[in-house]
CSV table of C-alpha atoms and ligand atoms in Angstrom, one decimal:
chain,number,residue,atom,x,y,z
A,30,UNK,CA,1.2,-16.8,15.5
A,31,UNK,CA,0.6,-14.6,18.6
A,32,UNK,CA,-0.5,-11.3,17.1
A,33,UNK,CA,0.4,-7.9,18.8
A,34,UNK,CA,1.9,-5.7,16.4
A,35,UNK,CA,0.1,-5.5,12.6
A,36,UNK,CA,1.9,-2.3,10.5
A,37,UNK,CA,1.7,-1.3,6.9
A,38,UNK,CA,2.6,2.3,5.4
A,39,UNK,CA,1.5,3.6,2.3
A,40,UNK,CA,3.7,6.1,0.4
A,41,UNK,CA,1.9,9.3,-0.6
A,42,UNK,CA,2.3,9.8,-4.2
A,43,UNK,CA,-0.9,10.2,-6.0
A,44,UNK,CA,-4.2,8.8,-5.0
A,45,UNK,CA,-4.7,5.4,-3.4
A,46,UNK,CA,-6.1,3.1,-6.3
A,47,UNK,CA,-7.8,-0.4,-6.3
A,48,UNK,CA,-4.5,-2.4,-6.0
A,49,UNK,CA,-3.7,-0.1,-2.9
A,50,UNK,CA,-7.3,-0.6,-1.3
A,51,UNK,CA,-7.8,-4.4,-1.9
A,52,UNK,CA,-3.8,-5.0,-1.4
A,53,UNK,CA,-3.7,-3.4,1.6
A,54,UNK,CA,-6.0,-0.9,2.9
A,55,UNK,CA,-8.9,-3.2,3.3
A,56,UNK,CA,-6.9,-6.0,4.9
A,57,UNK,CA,-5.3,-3.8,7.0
A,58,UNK,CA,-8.9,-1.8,8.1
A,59,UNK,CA,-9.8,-5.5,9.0
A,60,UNK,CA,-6.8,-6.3,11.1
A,61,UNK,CA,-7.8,-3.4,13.4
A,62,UNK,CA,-10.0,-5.2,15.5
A,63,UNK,CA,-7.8,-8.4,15.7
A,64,UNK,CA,-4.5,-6.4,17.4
A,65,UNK,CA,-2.9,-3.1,17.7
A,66,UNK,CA,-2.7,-1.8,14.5
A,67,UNK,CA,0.0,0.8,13.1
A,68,UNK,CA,-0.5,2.4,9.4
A,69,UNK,CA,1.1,5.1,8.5
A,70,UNK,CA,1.5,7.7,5.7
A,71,UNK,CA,5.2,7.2,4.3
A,72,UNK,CA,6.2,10.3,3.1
A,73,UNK,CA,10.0,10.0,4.0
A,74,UNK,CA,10.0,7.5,1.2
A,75,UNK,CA,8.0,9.5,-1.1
A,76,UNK,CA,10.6,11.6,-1.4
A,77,UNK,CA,12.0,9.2,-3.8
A,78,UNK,CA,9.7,10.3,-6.1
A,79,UNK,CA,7.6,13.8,-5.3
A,80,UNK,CA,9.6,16.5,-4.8
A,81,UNK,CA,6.9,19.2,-4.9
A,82,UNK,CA,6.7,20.4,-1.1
A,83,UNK,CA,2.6,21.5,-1.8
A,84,UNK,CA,2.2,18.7,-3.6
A,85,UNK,CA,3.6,16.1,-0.7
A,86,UNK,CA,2.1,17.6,2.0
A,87,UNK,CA,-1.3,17.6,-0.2
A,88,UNK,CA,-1.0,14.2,-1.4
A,89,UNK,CA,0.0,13.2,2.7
A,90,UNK,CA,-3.3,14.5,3.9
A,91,UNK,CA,-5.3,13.0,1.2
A,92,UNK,CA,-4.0,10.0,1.4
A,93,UNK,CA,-4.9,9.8,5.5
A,94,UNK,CA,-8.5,11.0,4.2
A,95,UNK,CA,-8.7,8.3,1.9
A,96,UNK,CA,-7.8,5.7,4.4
A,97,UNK,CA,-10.2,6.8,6.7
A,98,UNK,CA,-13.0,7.2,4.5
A,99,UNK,CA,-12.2,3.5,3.8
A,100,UNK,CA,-12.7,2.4,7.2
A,101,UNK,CA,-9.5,3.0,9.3
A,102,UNK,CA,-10.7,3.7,12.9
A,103,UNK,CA,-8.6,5.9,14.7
A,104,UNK,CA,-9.9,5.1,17.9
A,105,UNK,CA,-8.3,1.4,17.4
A,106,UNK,CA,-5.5,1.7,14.9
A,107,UNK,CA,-3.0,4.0,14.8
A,108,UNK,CA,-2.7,6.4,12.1
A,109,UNK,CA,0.4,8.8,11.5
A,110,UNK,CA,2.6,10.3,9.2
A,111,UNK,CA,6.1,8.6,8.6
A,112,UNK,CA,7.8,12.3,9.1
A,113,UNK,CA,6.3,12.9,12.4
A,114,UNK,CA,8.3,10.5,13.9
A,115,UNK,CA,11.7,11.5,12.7
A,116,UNK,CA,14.3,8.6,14.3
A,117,UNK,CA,12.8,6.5,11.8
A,118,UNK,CA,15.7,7.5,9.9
A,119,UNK,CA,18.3,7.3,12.4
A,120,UNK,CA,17.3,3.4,13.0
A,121,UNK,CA,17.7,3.7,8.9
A,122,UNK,CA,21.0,4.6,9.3
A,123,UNK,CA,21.4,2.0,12.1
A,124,UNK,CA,20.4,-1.1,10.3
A,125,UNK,CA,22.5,0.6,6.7
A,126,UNK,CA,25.2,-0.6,8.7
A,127,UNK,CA,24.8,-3.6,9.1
A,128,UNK,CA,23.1,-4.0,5.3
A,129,UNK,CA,25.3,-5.8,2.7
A,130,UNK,CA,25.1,-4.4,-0.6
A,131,UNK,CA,24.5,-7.0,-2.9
A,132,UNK,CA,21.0,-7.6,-0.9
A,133,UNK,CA,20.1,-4.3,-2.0
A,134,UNK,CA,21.1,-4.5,-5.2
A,135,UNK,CA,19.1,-7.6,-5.5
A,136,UNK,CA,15.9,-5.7,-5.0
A,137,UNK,CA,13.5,-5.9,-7.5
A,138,UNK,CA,12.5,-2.1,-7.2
A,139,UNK,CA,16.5,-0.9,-7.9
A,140,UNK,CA,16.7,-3.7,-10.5
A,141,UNK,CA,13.2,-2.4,-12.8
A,142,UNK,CA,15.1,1.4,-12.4
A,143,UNK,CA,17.9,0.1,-13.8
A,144,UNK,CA,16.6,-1.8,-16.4
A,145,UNK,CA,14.6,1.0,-17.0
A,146,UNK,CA,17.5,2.9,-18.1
A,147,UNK,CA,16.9,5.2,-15.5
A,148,UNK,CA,19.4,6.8,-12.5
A,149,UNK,CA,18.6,5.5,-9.2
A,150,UNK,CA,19.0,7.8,-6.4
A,151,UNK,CA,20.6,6.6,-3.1
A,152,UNK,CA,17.7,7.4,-1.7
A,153,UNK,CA,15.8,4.3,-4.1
A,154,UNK,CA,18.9,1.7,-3.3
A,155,UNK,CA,18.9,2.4,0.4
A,156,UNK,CA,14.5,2.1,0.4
A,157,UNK,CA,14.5,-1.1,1.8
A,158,UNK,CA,16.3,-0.3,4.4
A,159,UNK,CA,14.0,2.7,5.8
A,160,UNK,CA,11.4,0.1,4.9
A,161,UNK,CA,13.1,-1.7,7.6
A,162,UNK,CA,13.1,0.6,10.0
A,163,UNK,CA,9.5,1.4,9.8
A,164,UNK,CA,8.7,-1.9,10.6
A,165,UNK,CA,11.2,-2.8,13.0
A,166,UNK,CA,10.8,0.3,15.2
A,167,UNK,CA,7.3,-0.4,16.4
A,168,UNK,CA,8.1,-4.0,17.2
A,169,UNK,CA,5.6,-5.4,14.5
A,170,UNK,CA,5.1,-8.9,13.3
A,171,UNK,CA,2.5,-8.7,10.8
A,172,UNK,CA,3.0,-6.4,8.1
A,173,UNK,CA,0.2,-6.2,5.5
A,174,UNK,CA,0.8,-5.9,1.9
A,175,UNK,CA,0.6,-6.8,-1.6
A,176,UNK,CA,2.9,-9.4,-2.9
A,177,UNK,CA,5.3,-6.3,-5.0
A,178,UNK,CA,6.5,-5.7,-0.8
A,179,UNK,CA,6.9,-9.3,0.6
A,180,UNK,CA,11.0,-8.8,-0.9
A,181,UNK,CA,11.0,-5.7,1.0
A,182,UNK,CA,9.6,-7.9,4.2
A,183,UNK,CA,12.2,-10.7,3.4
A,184,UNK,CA,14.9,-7.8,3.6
A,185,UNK,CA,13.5,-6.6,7.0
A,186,UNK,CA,13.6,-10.0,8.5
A,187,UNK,CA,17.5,-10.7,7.5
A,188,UNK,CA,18.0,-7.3,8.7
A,189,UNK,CA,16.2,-8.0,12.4
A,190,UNK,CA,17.8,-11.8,12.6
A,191,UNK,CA,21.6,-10.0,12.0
A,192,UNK,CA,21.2,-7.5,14.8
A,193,UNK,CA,19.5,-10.0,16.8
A,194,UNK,CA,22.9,-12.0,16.5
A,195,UNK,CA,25.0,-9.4,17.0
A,196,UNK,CA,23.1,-7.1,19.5
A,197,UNK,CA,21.2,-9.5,21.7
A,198,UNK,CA,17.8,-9.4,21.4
A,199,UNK,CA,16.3,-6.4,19.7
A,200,UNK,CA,13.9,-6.8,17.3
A,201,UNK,CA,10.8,-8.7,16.8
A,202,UNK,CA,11.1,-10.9,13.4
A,203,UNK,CA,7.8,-9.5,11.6
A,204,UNK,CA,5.9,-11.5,8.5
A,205,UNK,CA,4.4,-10.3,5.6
A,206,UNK,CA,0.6,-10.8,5.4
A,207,UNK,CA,-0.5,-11.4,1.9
A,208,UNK,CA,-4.1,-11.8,0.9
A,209,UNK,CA,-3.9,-14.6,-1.7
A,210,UNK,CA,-6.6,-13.3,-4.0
A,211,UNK,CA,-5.8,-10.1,-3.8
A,212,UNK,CA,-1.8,-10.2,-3.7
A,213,UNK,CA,-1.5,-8.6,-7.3
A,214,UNK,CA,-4.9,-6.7,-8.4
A,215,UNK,CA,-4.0,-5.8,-12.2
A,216,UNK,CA,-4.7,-2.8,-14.2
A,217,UNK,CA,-6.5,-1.0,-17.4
A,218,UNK,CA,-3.5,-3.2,-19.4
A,219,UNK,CA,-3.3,-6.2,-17.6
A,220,UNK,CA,-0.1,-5.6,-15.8
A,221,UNK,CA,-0.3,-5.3,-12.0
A,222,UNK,CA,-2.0,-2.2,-11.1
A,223,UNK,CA,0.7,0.8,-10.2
A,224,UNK,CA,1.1,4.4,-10.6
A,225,UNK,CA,4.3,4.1,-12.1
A,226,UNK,CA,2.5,2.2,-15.4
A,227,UNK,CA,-0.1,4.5,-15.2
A,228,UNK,CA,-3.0,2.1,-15.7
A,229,UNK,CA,-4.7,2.3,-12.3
A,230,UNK,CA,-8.5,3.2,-11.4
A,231,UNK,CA,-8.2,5.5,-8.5
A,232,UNK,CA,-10.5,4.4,-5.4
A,233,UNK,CA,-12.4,8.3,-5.6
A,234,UNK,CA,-11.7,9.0,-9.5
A,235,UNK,CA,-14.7,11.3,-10.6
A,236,UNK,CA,-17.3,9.6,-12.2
A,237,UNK,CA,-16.7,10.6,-16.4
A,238,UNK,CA,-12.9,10.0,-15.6
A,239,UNK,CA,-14.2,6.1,-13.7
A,240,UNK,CA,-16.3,5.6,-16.5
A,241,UNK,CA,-13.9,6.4,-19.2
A,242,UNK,CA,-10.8,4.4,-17.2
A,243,UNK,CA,-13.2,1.3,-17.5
A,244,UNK,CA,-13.8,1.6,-20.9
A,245,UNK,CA,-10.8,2.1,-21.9
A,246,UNK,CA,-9.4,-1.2,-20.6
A,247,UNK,CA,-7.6,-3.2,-23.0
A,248,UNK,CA,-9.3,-6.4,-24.3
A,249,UNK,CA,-8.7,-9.1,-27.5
A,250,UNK,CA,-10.9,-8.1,-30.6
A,251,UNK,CA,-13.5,-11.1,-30.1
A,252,UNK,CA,-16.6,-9.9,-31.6
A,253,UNK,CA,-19.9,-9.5,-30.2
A,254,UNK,CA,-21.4,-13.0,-30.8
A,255,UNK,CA,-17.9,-14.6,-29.9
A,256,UNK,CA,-16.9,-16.6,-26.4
A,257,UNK,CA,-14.3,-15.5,-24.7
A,258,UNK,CA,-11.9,-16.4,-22.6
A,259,UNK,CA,-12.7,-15.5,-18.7
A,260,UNK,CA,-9.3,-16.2,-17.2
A,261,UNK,CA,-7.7,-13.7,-18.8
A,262,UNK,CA,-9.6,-11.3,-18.7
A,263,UNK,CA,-9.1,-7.8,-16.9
A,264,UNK,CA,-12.7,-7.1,-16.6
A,265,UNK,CA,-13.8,-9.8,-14.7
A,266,UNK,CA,-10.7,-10.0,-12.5
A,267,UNK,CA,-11.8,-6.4,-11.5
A,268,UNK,CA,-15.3,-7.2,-11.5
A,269,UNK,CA,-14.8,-9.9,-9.0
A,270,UNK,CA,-13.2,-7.4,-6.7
A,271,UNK,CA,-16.5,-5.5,-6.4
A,272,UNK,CA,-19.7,-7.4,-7.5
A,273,UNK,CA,-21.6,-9.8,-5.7
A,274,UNK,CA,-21.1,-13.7,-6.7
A,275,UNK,CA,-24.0,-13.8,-8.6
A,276,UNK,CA,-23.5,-11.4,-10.5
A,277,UNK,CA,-19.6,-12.4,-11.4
A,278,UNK,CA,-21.1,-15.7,-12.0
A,279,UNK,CA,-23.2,-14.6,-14.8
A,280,UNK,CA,-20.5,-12.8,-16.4
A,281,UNK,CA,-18.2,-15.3,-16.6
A,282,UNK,CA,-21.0,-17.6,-18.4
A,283,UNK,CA,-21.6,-15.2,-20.7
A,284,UNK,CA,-18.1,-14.6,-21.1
A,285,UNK,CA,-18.2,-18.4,-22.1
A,286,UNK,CA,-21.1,-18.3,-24.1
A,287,UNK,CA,-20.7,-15.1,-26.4
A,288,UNK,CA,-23.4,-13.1,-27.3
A,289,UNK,CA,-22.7,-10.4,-25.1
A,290,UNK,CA,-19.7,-7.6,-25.9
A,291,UNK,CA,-16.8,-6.6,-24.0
A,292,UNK,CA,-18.6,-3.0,-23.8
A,293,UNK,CA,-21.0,-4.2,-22.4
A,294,UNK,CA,-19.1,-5.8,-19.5
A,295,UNK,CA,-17.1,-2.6,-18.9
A,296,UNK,CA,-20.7,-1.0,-18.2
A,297,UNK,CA,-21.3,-3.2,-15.7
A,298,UNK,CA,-17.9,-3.2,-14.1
A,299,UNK,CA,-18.2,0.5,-13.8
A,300,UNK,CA,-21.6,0.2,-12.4
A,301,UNK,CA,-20.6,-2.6,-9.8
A,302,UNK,CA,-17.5,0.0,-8.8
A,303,UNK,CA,-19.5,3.2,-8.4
A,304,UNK,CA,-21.9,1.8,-6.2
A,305,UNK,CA,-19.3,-0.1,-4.1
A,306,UNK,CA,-17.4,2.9,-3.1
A,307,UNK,CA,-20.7,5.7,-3.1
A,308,UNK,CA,-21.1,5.2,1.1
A,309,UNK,CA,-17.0,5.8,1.2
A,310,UNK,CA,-17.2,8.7,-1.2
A,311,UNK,CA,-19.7,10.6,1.0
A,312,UNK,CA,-18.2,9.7,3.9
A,313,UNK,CA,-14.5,11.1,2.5
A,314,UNK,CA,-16.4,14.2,1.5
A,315,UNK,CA,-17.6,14.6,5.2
A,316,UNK,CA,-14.0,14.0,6.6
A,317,UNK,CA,-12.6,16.4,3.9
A,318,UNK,CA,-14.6,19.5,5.5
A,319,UNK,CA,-12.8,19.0,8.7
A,320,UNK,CA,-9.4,19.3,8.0
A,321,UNK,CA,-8.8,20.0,12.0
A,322,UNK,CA,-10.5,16.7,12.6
A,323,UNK,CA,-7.6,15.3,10.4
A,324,UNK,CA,-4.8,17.4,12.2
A,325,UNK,CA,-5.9,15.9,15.4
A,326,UNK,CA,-6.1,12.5,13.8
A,327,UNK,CA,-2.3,12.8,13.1
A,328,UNK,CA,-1.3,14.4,15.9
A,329,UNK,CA,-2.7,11.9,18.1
A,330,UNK,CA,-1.3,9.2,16.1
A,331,UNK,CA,2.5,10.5,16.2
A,332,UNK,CA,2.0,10.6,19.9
A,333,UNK,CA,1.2,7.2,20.0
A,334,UNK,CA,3.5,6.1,17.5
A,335,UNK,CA,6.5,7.6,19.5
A,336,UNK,CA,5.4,5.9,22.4
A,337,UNK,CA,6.1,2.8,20.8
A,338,UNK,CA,9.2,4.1,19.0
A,339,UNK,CA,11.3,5.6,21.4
A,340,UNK,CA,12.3,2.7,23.7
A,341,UNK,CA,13.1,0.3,20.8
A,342,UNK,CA,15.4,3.4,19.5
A,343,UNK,CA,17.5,4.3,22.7
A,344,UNK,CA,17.2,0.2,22.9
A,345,UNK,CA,19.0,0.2,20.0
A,346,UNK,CA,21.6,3.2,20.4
A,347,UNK,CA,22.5,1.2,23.9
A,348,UNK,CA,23.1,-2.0,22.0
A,349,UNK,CA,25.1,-0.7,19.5
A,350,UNK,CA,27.3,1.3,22.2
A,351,UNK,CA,25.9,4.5,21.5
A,352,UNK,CA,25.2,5.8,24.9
B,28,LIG,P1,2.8,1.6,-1.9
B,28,LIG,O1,2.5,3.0,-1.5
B,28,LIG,O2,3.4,1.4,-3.3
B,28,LIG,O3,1.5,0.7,-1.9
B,28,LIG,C1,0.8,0.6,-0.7
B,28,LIG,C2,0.3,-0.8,-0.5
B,28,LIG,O4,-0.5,-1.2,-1.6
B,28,LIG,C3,-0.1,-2.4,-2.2
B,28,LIG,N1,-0.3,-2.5,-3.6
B,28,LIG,C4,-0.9,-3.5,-4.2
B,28,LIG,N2,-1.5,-4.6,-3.8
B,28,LIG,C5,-2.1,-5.4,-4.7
B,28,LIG,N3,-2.1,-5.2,-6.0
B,28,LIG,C6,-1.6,-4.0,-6.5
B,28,LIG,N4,-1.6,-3.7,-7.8
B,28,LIG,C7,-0.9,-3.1,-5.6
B,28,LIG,N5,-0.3,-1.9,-5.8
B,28,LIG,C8,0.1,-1.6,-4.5
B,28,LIG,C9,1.4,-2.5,-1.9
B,28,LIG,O5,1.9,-3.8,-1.9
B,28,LIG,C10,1.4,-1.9,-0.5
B,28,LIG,O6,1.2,-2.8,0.5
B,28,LIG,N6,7.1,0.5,0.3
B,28,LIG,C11,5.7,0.6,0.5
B,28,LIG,C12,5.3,1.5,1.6
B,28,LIG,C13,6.0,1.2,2.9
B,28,LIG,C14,5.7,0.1,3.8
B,28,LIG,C15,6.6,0.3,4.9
B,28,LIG,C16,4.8,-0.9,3.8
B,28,LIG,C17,7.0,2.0,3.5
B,28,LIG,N7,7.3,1.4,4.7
B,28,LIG,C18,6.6,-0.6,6.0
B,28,LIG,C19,4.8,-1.8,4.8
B,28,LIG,C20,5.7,-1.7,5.9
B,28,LIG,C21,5.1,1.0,-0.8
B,28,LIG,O7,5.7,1.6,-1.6
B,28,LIG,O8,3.7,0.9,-0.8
């Protein structure tokens, strides 16, 4: 595949956590220096969920703090806020037109809410669709992401191939990149790692709050002296994330051997994920005293971002006998 265009967004509703940073963050900080990279902060579709104005526009900034601290160069790639570049939502609108319903309804995001017992907004139904637009409106074709988004990337591609057949040629038809090993990093519990079960270890937690997240992940009730079973095992599927081979290797043979506790493993997981983000953490705590830095960071970004957004829009409008 030719690259040109590599895009990801990340919705600002709490604190990046592992799953964010090895699902995407990291993938995408690599991606920077093999095309023009887009990432922005999606804070149109945190609305779903935040509706504290402080709290958004807090969460927003951190979020871009986070990302940079992990590596995002904003001399290379692209980094904006969602909001900033407001006819996001009109393509939105655009492509909800040409959206049938069931394909929405399919969606496994609208489907958990329901099961869930909960209300869905039309705001969660329609997601997808903005999702669509995001991508679609800055041309990309490889969108970054763990594997709970590649539906969302199937949606945006049906979406893209219908206008393309109706409209002529609009839209570049993107593809999800997914990072095998990393496609679903799982939490404390052992379910895939996501705010919404509340089982995640954030990628800056304070140290007592780290240290008492991994030691409070759920294992079986082997004993000390026992083997246990390494492929199911939380720890060392986090571990592996964050240690060096040698050391993962010896874990798992003494995971097979017994002798050794499961507290004793956490330890080390902590240990191995303190000192694999301490360079990030000073360097977030150096980007954090600069909030102008920052605003410039954004600004600079949005103006970018609309460079790329505003032909593919009035290409759009035209095509669909707007103007
Ligand atoms: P969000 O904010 O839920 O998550 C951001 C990215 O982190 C990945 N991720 C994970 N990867 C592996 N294991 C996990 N446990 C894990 N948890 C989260 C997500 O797959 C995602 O890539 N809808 C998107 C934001 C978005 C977007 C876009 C992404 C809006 N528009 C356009 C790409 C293109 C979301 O809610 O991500």
């Amino acid at each position: 595949m030719v690259v040109s265009r590599i895009l990801s967004g990340i919705k600002p509703t709490g604190r990046p956590h592992l799953g964010n940073y090895f699902g995407m963050m990291r993938p995408g900080i690599e991606w920077q220096d093999k095309g023009e990279a887009f990432y922005f902060i999606a804070d149109y579709h945190a609305l779903t969920t935040v509706h504290d104005p402080a709290l958004l526009r807090e969460y927003s900034r951190s979020v871009a703090l986070d990302f940079l601290a992990c590596g995002l160069d904003p001399s290379k790639a692209v980094l904006f806020r969602q909001s900033d570049v407001p006819e996001v939502t009109e393509l939105a609108w655009l492509l909800t037109c040409l959206t049938p319903m069931p394909m929405l309804e399919n969606c496994h995001a609208y489907k958990d809410h329901l099961n869930k017992g909960k209300v869905p907004s039309h705001g969660l139904f329609a997601y997808p669709v903005l999702m669509a637009a995001d991508i679609l409106l800055y041309n990309s074709n490889i969108v970054p992401v763990g594997r709970d988004q590649k539906q969302h990337v199937e949606v945006t591609r049906d979406l893209a191939e219908k206008a393309n057949r109706t409209f002529g040629p609009i839209f570049t038809v993107p593809e999800a990149s997914i990072v095998a090993e990393v496609a679903t990093v799982i939490g404390l519990d052992g379910q895939k790692m996501s705010k919404s079960y509340n089982n995640t270890l954030g990628l800056f937690e304070e140290e007592k709050v780290l240290r008492k997240k991994v030691m409070s992940i759920v294992t079986d009730s082997s004993p000390v002296e026992a083997p246990k079973d390494p492929s199911s095992s939380s720890i060392l599927a986090l571990y592996k994330l964050c240690a060096e081979p040698a050391a993962v290797a010896l874990m798992e043979d003494q995971f097979r051997s017994g002798g050794v506790g499961y507290g004793d493993f956490k330890k080390r997981l902590f240990d191995a994920l303190w000192s694999r983000f301490a360079p990030l953490r000073a360097r977030r705590a150096e980007l954090a005293s600069d909030p102008a830095a920052l605003d410039a960071i954004l600004e600079n970004g949005a103006d970018r971002a609309r460079a790329v957004a505003l032909p593919t829009m009035s290409r759009m409008r035209q095509a669909m006998g707007l103007r």
